[in-house]
Amino acid sequence: MKILINHCNLLIAIMLFTGYAAIAQKANVTNNSKTTTAIEMKTYLIEREIPGAGKLTADQLKGISQTSCNVLKEMGPRIQWIHSYVTGNKIYCIYKAENEELIREHAKKGGFPANSIIEISSVISPATAD
């Protein structure tokens, strides 16, 4: 009886392995058949002058974020919002984009300013000192 159970377990394991291998192989063939072009993304710092930005409520910040995300979804993968810092009268945003023009287009469509757009050439931190 033990031998029969061991054979059944072995048979199930082989069937599962074969099934997973076939699925992986199919996924691999599907992925390899697509031609993809890599998008070169640059990192940008955007300064947005918004009087009273530091006093915006959580709901107001959520609304701004939702507007930004909706515009980004419409624009596609050539531009991405990483995060933002809210200060007294400004919001500083970090974005990845193919070019500066996409940053301007995003700001225009979203209805918020992009007073200054600076391409980031390097990032340093305390780890850089090591």
PDB file of N, CA, C and O in Angstrom, residues 18-75:
ATOM      1  N   THR A  18       5.391  18.686 -15.242  1.00  0.00           N
ATOM      2  CA  THR A  18       5.219  18.750 -16.691  1.00  0.00           C
ATOM      3  C   THR A  18       4.275  19.884 -17.070  1.00  0.00           C
ATOM      4  O   THR A  18       4.530  20.636 -18.010  1.00  0.00           O
ATOM      5  N   GLY A  19       3.196  20.023 -16.323  1.00  0.00           N
ATOM      6  CA  GLY A  19       2.243  21.101 -16.590  1.00  0.00           C
ATOM      7  C   GLY A  19       2.863  22.470 -16.401  1.00  0.00           C
ATOM      8  O   GLY A  19       2.723  23.359 -17.232  1.00  0.00           O
ATOM      9  N   TYR A  20       3.609  22.645 -15.292  1.00  0.00           N
ATOM     10  CA  TYR A  20       4.260  23.931 -15.040  1.00  0.00           C
ATOM     11  C   TYR A  20       5.327  24.224 -16.082  1.00  0.00           C
ATOM     12  O   TYR A  20       5.481  25.349 -16.535  1.00  0.00           O
ATOM     13  N   ALA A  21       6.060  23.197 -16.482  1.00  0.00           N
ATOM     14  CA  ALA A  21       7.094  23.388 -17.504  1.00  0.00           C
ATOM     15  C   ALA A  21       6.467  23.821 -18.823  1.00  0.00           C
ATOM     16  O   ALA A  21       6.974  24.698 -19.507  1.00  0.00           O
ATOM     17  N   ALA A  22       5.342  23.217 -19.167  1.00  0.00           N
ATOM     18  CA  ALA A  22       4.656  23.581 -20.417  1.00  0.00           C
ATOM     19  C   ALA A  22       4.152  25.018 -20.363  1.00  0.00           C
ATOM     20  O   ALA A  22       4.268  25.772 -21.327  1.00  0.00           O
ATOM     21  N   ILE A  23       3.609  25.391 -19.221  1.00  0.00           N
ATOM     22  CA  ILE A  23       3.121  26.765 -19.057  1.00  0.00           C
ATOM     23  C   ILE A  23       4.278  27.744 -19.163  1.00  0.00           C
ATOM     24  O   ILE A  23       4.201  28.760 -19.844  1.00  0.00           O
ATOM     25  N   ALA A  24       5.382  27.436 -18.476  1.00  0.00           N
ATOM     26  CA  ALA A  24       6.548  28.320 -18.515  1.00  0.00           C
ATOM     27  C   ALA A  24       7.099  28.425 -19.931  1.00  0.00           C
ATOM     28  O   ALA A  24       7.471  29.501 -20.385  1.00  0.00           O
ATOM     29  N   GLN A  25       7.135  27.302 -20.638  1.00  0.00           N
ATOM     30  CA  GLN A  25       7.637  27.293 -21.999  1.00  0.00           C
ATOM     31  C   GLN A  25       6.740  28.134 -22.906  1.00  0.00           C
ATOM     32  O   GLN A  25       7.212  28.918 -23.713  1.00  0.00           O
ATOM     33  N   LYS A  26       5.440  28.002 -22.736  1.00  0.00           N
ATOM     34  CA  LYS A  26       4.492  28.778 -23.536  1.00  0.00           C
ATOM     35  C   LYS A  26       4.651  30.267 -23.255  1.00  0.00           C
ATOM     36  O   LYS A  26       4.675  31.084 -24.167  1.00  0.00           O
ATOM     37  N   ALA A  27       4.793  30.635 -21.977  1.00  0.00           N
ATOM     38  CA  ALA A  27       4.985  32.041 -21.610  1.00  0.00           C
ATOM     39  C   ALA A  27       6.278  32.563 -22.208  1.00  0.00           C
ATOM     40  O   ALA A  27       6.335  33.689 -22.691  1.00  0.00           O
ATOM     41  N   ASN A  28       7.308  31.736 -22.199  1.00  0.00           N
ATOM     42  CA  ASN A  28       8.590  32.135 -22.742  1.00  0.00           C
ATOM     43  C   ASN A  28       8.499  32.371 -24.239  1.00  0.00           C
ATOM     44  O   ASN A  28       9.012  33.343 -24.760  1.00  0.00           O
ATOM     45  N   VAL A  29       7.823  31.489 -24.951  1.00  0.00           N
ATOM     46  CA  VAL A  29       7.641  31.635 -26.393  1.00  0.00           C
ATOM     47  C   VAL A  29       6.846  32.900 -26.683  1.00  0.00           C
ATOM     48  O   VAL A  29       7.191  33.683 -27.556  1.00  0.00           O
ATOM     49  N   THR A  30       5.779  33.133 -25.907  1.00  0.00           N
ATOM     50  CA  THR A  30       4.958  34.318 -26.099  1.00  0.00           C
ATOM     51  C   THR A  30       5.783  35.579 -25.882  1.00  0.00           C
ATOM     52  O   THR A  30       5.741  36.504 -26.679  1.00  0.00           O
ATOM     53  N   ASN A  31       6.571  35.637 -24.808  1.00  0.00           N
ATOM     54  CA  ASN A  31       7.378  36.815 -24.515  1.00  0.00           C
ATOM     55  C   ASN A  31       8.459  37.031 -25.559  1.00  0.00           C
ATOM     56  O   ASN A  31       8.756  38.148 -25.926  1.00  0.00           O
ATOM     57  N   ASN A  32       9.068  35.937 -26.046  1.00  0.00           N
ATOM     58  CA  ASN A  32      10.132  36.064 -27.026  1.00  0.00           C
ATOM     59  C   ASN A  32       9.611  36.473 -28.391  1.00  0.00           C
ATOM     60  O   ASN A  32      10.345  37.020 -29.194  1.00  0.00           O
ATOM     61  N   SER A  33       8.349  36.191 -28.687  1.00  0.00           N
ATOM     62  CA  SER A  33       7.815  36.521 -29.998  1.00  0.00           C
ATOM     63  C   SER A  33       7.463  37.994 -30.118  1.00  0.00           C
ATOM     64  O   SER A  33       7.286  38.503 -31.209  1.00  0.00           O
ATOM     65  N   LYS A  34       7.366  38.682 -28.999  1.00  0.00           N
ATOM     66  CA  LYS A  34       7.057  40.115 -29.037  1.00  0.00           C
ATOM     67  C   LYS A  34       8.351  40.900 -29.161  1.00  0.00           C
ATOM     68  O   LYS A  34       9.336  40.608 -28.505  1.00  0.00           O
ATOM     69  N   THR A  35       8.321  41.910 -30.000  1.00  0.00           N
ATOM     70  CA  THR A  35       9.476  42.788 -30.076  1.00  0.00           C
ATOM     71  C   THR A  35       9.172  44.008 -29.233  1.00  0.00           C
ATOM     72  O   THR A  35       8.133  44.648 -29.385  1.00  0.00           O
ATOM     73  N   THR A  36      10.075  44.297 -28.324  1.00  0.00           N
ATOM     74  CA  THR A  36       9.885  45.444 -27.455  1.00  0.00           C
ATOM     75  C   THR A  36      11.041  46.405 -27.648  1.00  0.00           C
ATOM     76  O   THR A  36      12.173  45.997 -27.884  1.00  0.00           O
ATOM     77  N   THR A  37      10.726  47.670 -27.571  1.00  0.00           N
ATOM     78  CA  THR A  37      11.766  48.677 -27.636  1.00  0.00           C
ATOM     79  C   THR A  37      11.853  49.323 -26.270  1.00  0.00           C
ATOM     80  O   THR A  37      10.838  49.716 -25.689  1.00  0.00           O
ATOM     81  N   ALA A  38      13.045  49.400 -25.758  1.00  0.00           N
ATOM     82  CA  ALA A  38      13.252  49.992 -24.444  1.00  0.00           C
ATOM     83  C   ALA A  38      13.077  51.502 -24.534  1.00  0.00           C
ATOM     84  O   ALA A  38      13.540  52.141 -25.480  1.00  0.00           O
ATOM     85  N   ILE A  39      12.376  52.037 -23.565  1.00  0.00           N
ATOM     86  CA  ILE A  39      12.172  53.478 -23.502  1.00  0.00           C
ATOM     87  C   ILE A  39      13.231  54.057 -22.578  1.00  0.00           C
ATOM     88  O   ILE A  39      13.352  53.629 -21.435  1.00  0.00           O
ATOM     89  N   GLU A  40      14.015  55.000 -23.083  1.00  0.00           N
ATOM     90  CA  GLU A  40      15.023  55.644 -22.251  1.00  0.00           C
ATOM     91  C   GLU A  40      14.352  56.731 -21.427  1.00  0.00           C
ATOM     92  O   GLU A  40      13.825  57.699 -21.972  1.00  0.00           O
ATOM     93  N   MET A  41      14.346  56.525 -20.130  1.00  0.00           N
ATOM     94  CA  MET A  41      13.693  57.465 -19.226  1.00  0.00           C
ATOM     95  C   MET A  41      14.751  58.278 -18.484  1.00  0.00           C
ATOM     96  O   MET A  41      15.720  57.727 -17.975  1.00  0.00           O
ATOM     97  N   LYS A  42      14.532  59.576 -18.440  1.00  0.00           N
ATOM     98  CA  LYS A  42      15.380  60.476 -17.659  1.00  0.00           C
ATOM     99  C   LYS A  42      14.614  60.821 -16.387  1.00  0.00           C
ATOM    100  O   LYS A  42      13.386  60.713 -16.343  1.00  0.00           O
ATOM    101  N   THR A  43      15.338  61.240 -15.357  1.00  0.00           N
ATOM    102  CA  THR A  43      14.699  61.629 -14.105  1.00  0.00           C
ATOM    103  C   THR A  43      14.684  63.148 -14.010  1.00  0.00           C
ATOM    104  O   THR A  43      15.684  63.805 -14.311  1.00  0.00           O
ATOM    105  N   TYR A  44      13.520  63.685 -13.597  1.00  0.00           N
ATOM    106  CA  TYR A  44      13.349  65.136 -13.519  1.00  0.00           C
ATOM    107  C   TYR A  44      12.844  65.558 -12.144  1.00  0.00           C
ATOM    108  O   TYR A  44      12.077  64.829 -11.505  1.00  0.00           O
ATOM    109  N   LEU A  45      13.266  66.762 -11.743  1.00  0.00           N
ATOM    110  CA  LEU A  45      12.735  67.427 -10.557  1.00  0.00           C
ATOM    111  C   LEU A  45      11.860  68.559 -11.056  1.00  0.00           C
ATOM    112  O   LEU A  45      12.315  69.403 -11.841  1.00  0.00           O
ATOM    113  N   ILE A  46      10.600  68.563 -10.650  1.00  0.00           N
ATOM    114  CA  ILE A  46       9.660  69.602 -11.074  1.00  0.00           C
ATOM    115  C   ILE A  46       9.295  70.432  -9.853  1.00  0.00           C
ATOM    116  O   ILE A  46       8.910  69.891  -8.814  1.00  0.00           O
ATOM    117  N   GLU A  47       9.429  71.743  -9.993  1.00  0.00           N
ATOM    118  CA  GLU A  47       9.034  72.664  -8.930  1.00  0.00           C
ATOM    119  C   GLU A  47       7.696  73.279  -9.322  1.00  0.00           C
ATOM    120  O   GLU A  47       7.574  73.864 -10.391  1.00  0.00           O
ATOM    121  N   ARG A  48       6.702  73.098  -8.463  1.00  0.00           N
ATOM    122  CA  ARG A  48       5.373  73.647  -8.713  1.00  0.00           C
ATOM    123  C   ARG A  48       5.068  74.688  -7.630  1.00  0.00           C
ATOM    124  O   ARG A  48       4.992  74.342  -6.459  1.00  0.00           O
ATOM    125  N   GLU A  49       4.915  75.936  -8.043  1.00  0.00           N
ATOM    126  CA  GLU A  49       4.571  76.991  -7.088  1.00  0.00           C
ATOM    127  C   GLU A  49       3.061  76.980  -6.877  1.00  0.00           C
ATOM    128  O   GLU A  49       2.290  77.309  -7.780  1.00  0.00           O
ATOM    129  N   ILE A  50       2.659  76.587  -5.678  1.00  0.00           N
ATOM    130  CA  ILE A  50       1.241  76.504  -5.315  1.00  0.00           C
ATOM    131  C   ILE A  50       1.074  77.152  -3.952  1.00  0.00           C
ATOM    132  O   ILE A  50       1.401  76.543  -2.921  1.00  0.00           O
ATOM    133  N   PRO A  51       0.623  78.415  -3.921  1.00  0.00           N
ATOM    134  CA  PRO A  51       0.471  79.108  -2.639  1.00  0.00           C
ATOM    135  C   PRO A  51      -0.368  78.283  -1.656  1.00  0.00           C
ATOM    136  O   PRO A  51      -1.418  77.758  -2.002  1.00  0.00           O
ATOM    137  N   GLY A  52       0.151  78.143  -0.444  1.00  0.00           N
ATOM    138  CA  GLY A  52      -0.562  77.401   0.593  1.00  0.00           C
ATOM    139  C   GLY A  52      -0.494  75.888   0.431  1.00  0.00           C
ATOM    140  O   GLY A  52      -1.258  75.160   1.076  1.00  0.00           O
ATOM    141  N   ALA A  53       0.417  75.389  -0.392  1.00  0.00           N
ATOM    142  CA  ALA A  53       0.508  73.944  -0.637  1.00  0.00           C
ATOM    143  C   ALA A  53       0.653  73.159   0.665  1.00  0.00           C
ATOM    144  O   ALA A  53       0.054  72.098   0.831  1.00  0.00           O
ATOM    145  N   GLY A  54       1.420  73.705   1.596  1.00  0.00           N
ATOM    146  CA  GLY A  54       1.651  73.019   2.867  1.00  0.00           C
ATOM    147  C   GLY A  54       0.417  72.925   3.745  1.00  0.00           C
ATOM    148  O   GLY A  54       0.386  72.151   4.698  1.00  0.00           O
ATOM    149  N   LYS A  55      -0.610  73.698   3.415  1.00  0.00           N
ATOM    150  CA  LYS A  55      -1.849  73.690   4.198  1.00  0.00           C
ATOM    151  C   LYS A  55      -2.970  72.898   3.519  1.00  0.00           C
ATOM    152  O   LYS A  55      -4.090  72.874   4.017  1.00  0.00           O
ATOM    153  N   LEU A  56      -2.661  72.268   2.393  1.00  0.00           N
ATOM    154  CA  LEU A  56      -3.679  71.471   1.708  1.00  0.00           C
ATOM    155  C   LEU A  56      -4.068  70.285   2.584  1.00  0.00           C
ATOM    156  O   LEU A  56      -3.222  69.678   3.247  1.00  0.00           O
ATOM    157  N   THR A  57      -5.331  69.957   2.585  1.00  0.00           N
ATOM    158  CA  THR A  57      -5.820  68.834   3.386  1.00  0.00           C
ATOM    159  C   THR A  57      -5.476  67.514   2.703  1.00  0.00           C
ATOM    160  O   THR A  57      -5.127  67.485   1.516  1.00  0.00           O
ATOM    161  N   ALA A  58      -5.613  66.433   3.445  1.00  0.00           N
ATOM    162  CA  ALA A  58      -5.371  65.106   2.886  1.00  0.00           C
ATOM    163  C   ALA A  58      -6.303  64.848   1.700  1.00  0.00           C
ATOM    164  O   ALA A  58      -5.886  64.271   0.691  1.00  0.00           O
ATOM    165  N   ASP A  59      -7.549  65.289   1.803  1.00  0.00           N
ATOM    166  CA  ASP A  59      -8.500  65.102   0.699  1.00  0.00           C
ATOM    167  C   ASP A  59      -8.087  65.909  -0.534  1.00  0.00           C
ATOM    168  O   ASP A  59      -8.225  65.442  -1.670  1.00  0.00           O
ATOM    169  N   GLN A  60      -7.608  67.129  -0.317  1.00  0.00           N
ATOM    170  CA  GLN A  60      -7.161  67.946  -1.442  1.00  0.00           C
ATOM    171  C   GLN A  60      -5.937  67.325  -2.113  1.00  0.00           C
ATOM    172  O   GLN A  60      -5.859  67.287  -3.346  1.00  0.00           O
ATOM    173  N   LEU A  61      -4.996  66.832  -1.327  1.00  0.00           N
ATOM    174  CA  LEU A  61      -3.810  66.178  -1.882  1.00  0.00           C
ATOM    175  C   LEU A  61      -4.193  64.900  -2.621  1.00  0.00           C
ATOM    176  O   LEU A  61      -3.644  64.594  -3.675  1.00  0.00           O
ATOM    177  N   LYS A  62      -5.180  64.189  -2.089  1.00  0.00           N
ATOM    178  CA  LYS A  62      -5.668  62.984  -2.757  1.00  0.00           C
ATOM    179  C   LYS A  62      -6.266  63.345  -4.117  1.00  0.00           C
ATOM    180  O   LYS A  62      -6.021  62.672  -5.118  1.00  0.00           O
ATOM    181  N   GLY A  63      -7.045  64.425  -4.162  1.00  0.00           N
ATOM    182  CA  GLY A  63      -7.649  64.870  -5.417  1.00  0.00           C
ATOM    183  C   GLY A  63      -6.603  65.254  -6.453  1.00  0.00           C
ATOM    184  O   GLY A  63      -6.717  64.887  -7.633  1.00  0.00           O
ATOM    185  N   ILE A  64      -5.567  65.971  -6.014  1.00  0.00           N
ATOM    186  CA  ILE A  64      -4.474  66.348  -6.917  1.00  0.00           C
ATOM    187  C   ILE A  64      -3.782  65.086  -7.438  1.00  0.00           C
ATOM    188  O   ILE A  64      -3.487  64.968  -8.630  1.00  0.00           O
ATOM    189  N   SER A  65      -3.544  64.135  -6.542  1.00  0.00           N
ATOM    190  CA  SER A  65      -2.892  62.882  -6.923  1.00  0.00           C
ATOM    191  C   SER A  65      -3.728  62.104  -7.930  1.00  0.00           C
ATOM    192  O   SER A  65      -3.196  61.560  -8.908  1.00  0.00           O
ATOM    193  N   GLN A  66      -5.027  62.067  -7.698  1.00  0.00           N
ATOM    194  CA  GLN A  66      -5.919  61.354  -8.623  1.00  0.00           C
ATOM    195  C   GLN A  66      -5.917  62.000 -10.004  1.00  0.00           C
ATOM    196  O   GLN A  66      -5.876  61.299 -11.022  1.00  0.00           O
ATOM    197  N   THR A  67      -5.941  63.324 -10.034  1.00  0.00           N
ATOM    198  CA  THR A  67      -5.890  64.037 -11.312  1.00  0.00           C
ATOM    199  C   THR A  67      -4.607  63.703 -12.047  1.00  0.00           C
ATOM    200  O   THR A  67      -4.614  63.369 -13.242  1.00  0.00           O
ATOM    201  N   SER A  68      -3.484  63.763 -11.325  1.00  0.00           N
ATOM    202  CA  SER A  68      -2.189  63.457 -11.928  1.00  0.00           C
ATOM    203  C   SER A  68      -2.158  62.033 -12.469  1.00  0.00           C
ATOM    204  O   SER A  68      -1.731  61.794 -13.600  1.00  0.00           O
ATOM    205  N   CYS A  69      -2.621  61.084 -11.690  1.00  0.00           N
ATOM    206  CA  CYS A  69      -2.608  59.677 -12.112  1.00  0.00           C
ATOM    207  C   CYS A  69      -3.503  59.434 -13.329  1.00  0.00           C
ATOM    208  O   CYS A  69      -3.146  58.655 -14.223  1.00  0.00           O
ATOM    209  N   ASN A  70      -4.647  60.099 -13.384  1.00  0.00           N
ATOM    210  CA  ASN A  70      -5.541  59.957 -14.538  1.00  0.00           C
ATOM    211  C   ASN A  70      -4.871  60.477 -15.811  1.00  0.00           C
ATOM    212  O   ASN A  70      -4.974  59.860 -16.873  1.00  0.00           O
ATOM    213  N   VAL A  71      -4.188  61.612 -15.704  1.00  0.00           N
ATOM    214  CA  VAL A  71      -3.488  62.168 -16.865  1.00  0.00           C
ATOM    215  C   VAL A  71      -2.346  61.234 -17.282  1.00  0.00           C
ATOM    216  O   VAL A  71      -2.155  60.969 -18.465  1.00  0.00           O
ATOM    217  N   LEU A  72      -1.613  60.715 -16.304  1.00  0.00           N
ATOM    218  CA  LEU A  72      -0.509  59.809 -16.603  1.00  0.00           C
ATOM    219  C   LEU A  72      -1.001  58.550 -17.315  1.00  0.00           C
ATOM    220  O   LEU A  72      -0.380  58.075 -18.265  1.00  0.00           O
ATOM    221  N   LYS A  73      -2.136  58.023 -16.853  1.00  0.00           N
ATOM    222  CA  LYS A  73      -2.707  56.825 -17.473  1.00  0.00           C
ATOM    223  C   LYS A  73      -3.054  57.115 -18.933  1.00  0.00           C
ATOM    224  O   LYS A  73      -2.798  56.298 -19.818  1.00  0.00           O
ATOM    225  N   GLU A  74      -3.607  58.294 -19.192  1.00  0.00           N
ATOM    226  CA  GLU A  74      -3.962  58.702 -20.554  1.00  0.00           C
ATOM    227  C   GLU A  74      -2.721  58.873 -21.431  1.00  0.00           C
ATOM    228  O   GLU A  74      -2.737  58.535 -22.615  1.00  0.00           O
ATOM    229  N   MET A  75      -1.623  59.354 -20.838  1.00  0.00           N
ATOM    230  CA  MET A  75      -0.413  59.642 -21.606  1.00  0.00           C
ATOM    231  C   MET A  75       0.409  58.392 -21.912  1.00  0.00           C
ATOM    232  O   MET A  75       1.218  58.400 -22.835  1.00  0.00           O
TER     233      MET A  75
END
